[in-house]
Short mmCIF file of C-alpha atoms in Angstrom, two decimals:
data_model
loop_
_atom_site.label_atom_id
_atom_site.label_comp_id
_atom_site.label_asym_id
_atom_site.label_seq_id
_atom_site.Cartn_x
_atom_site.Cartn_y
_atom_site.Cartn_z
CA UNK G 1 0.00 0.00 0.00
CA UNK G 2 1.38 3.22 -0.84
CA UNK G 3 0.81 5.77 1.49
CA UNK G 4 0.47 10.04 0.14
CA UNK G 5 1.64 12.50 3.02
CA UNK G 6 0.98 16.15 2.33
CA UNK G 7 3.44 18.08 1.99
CA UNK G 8 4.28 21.78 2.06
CA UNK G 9 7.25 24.26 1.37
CA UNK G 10 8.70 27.19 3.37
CA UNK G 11 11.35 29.62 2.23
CA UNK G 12 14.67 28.27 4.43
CA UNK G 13 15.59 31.16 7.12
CA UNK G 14 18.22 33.31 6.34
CA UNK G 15 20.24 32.20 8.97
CA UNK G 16 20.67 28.69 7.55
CA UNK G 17 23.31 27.69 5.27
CA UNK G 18 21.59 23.95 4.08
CA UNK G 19 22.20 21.78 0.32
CA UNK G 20 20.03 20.46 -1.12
CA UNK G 21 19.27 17.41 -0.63
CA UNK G 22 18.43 16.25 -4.30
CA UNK G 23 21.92 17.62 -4.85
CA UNK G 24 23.80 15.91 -2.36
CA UNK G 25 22.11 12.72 -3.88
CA UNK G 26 23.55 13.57 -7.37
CA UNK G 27 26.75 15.28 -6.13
CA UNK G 28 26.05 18.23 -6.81
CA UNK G 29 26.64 21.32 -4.36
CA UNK G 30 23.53 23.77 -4.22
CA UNK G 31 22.45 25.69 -1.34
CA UNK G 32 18.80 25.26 -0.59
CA UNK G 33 16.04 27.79 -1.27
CA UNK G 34 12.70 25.86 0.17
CA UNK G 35 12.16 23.34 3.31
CA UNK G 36 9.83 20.90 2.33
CA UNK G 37 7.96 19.08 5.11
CA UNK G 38 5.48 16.56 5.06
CA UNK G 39 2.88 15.50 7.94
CA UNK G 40 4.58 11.94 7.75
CA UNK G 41 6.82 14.45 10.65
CA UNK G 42 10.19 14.14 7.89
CA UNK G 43 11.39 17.31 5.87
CA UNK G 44 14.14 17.97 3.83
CA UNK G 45 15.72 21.28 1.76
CA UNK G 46 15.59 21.73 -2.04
CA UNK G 47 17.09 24.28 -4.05
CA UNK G 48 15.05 26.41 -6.52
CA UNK G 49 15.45 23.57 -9.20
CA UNK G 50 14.68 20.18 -7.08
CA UNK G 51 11.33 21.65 -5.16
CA UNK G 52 8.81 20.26 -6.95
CA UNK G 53 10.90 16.83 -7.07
CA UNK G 54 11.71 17.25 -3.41
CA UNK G 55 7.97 17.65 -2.77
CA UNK G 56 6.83 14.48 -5.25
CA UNK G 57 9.91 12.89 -3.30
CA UNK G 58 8.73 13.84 0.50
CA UNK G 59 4.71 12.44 -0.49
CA UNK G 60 5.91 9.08 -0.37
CA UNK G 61 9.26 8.96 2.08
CA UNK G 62 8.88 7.54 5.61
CA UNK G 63 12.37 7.45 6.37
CA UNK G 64 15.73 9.20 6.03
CA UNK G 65 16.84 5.52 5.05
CA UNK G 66 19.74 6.29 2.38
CA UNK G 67 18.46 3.61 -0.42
CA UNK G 68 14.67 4.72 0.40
CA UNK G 69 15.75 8.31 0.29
CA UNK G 70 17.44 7.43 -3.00
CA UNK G 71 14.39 5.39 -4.39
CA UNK G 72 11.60 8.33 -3.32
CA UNK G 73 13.86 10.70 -5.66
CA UNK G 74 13.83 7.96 -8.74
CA UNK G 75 10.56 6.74 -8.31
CA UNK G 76 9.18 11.09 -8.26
CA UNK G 77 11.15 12.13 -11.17
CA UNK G 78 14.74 12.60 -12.87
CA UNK G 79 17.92 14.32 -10.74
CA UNK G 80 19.38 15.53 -13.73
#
């Protein structure tokens, strides 16, 4: 059974210097834009060019496991 989380997207504060996680996964080395968070309680930051990915990504992940994290990416969309 697969399971759809909402999800939603805040700017990231100022203060915070995060990648993106979408680009850490395809070693790349942007600096995230958006936090995405979904009500499955996980959340995770995107740059301007992974957020909608991130957020197809974060509907489905429950877990920061690194092959489901990996999988959630593939299964949402291209990281090229």
């Amino acid at each position: 059974m697969n399971v759809q989380f909402a999800v939603n997207t805040a700017p990231v504060p100022s203060t915070f210097d995060m990648p993106c996680i979408a680009c850490e996964i395809t070693g790349g080395d942007s600096a995230a834009s958006s936090l995405v968070n979904a009500d499955s309680g996980l959340g995770l930051a995107a740059c301007t060019g992974h957020t909608d990915l991130t957020v197809q990504a974060m509907a489905t992940l429950t877990s920061y496991n690194p092959a489901e994290l990996r999988n959630a990416f593939m299964t949402a969309g291209s990281l090229l």
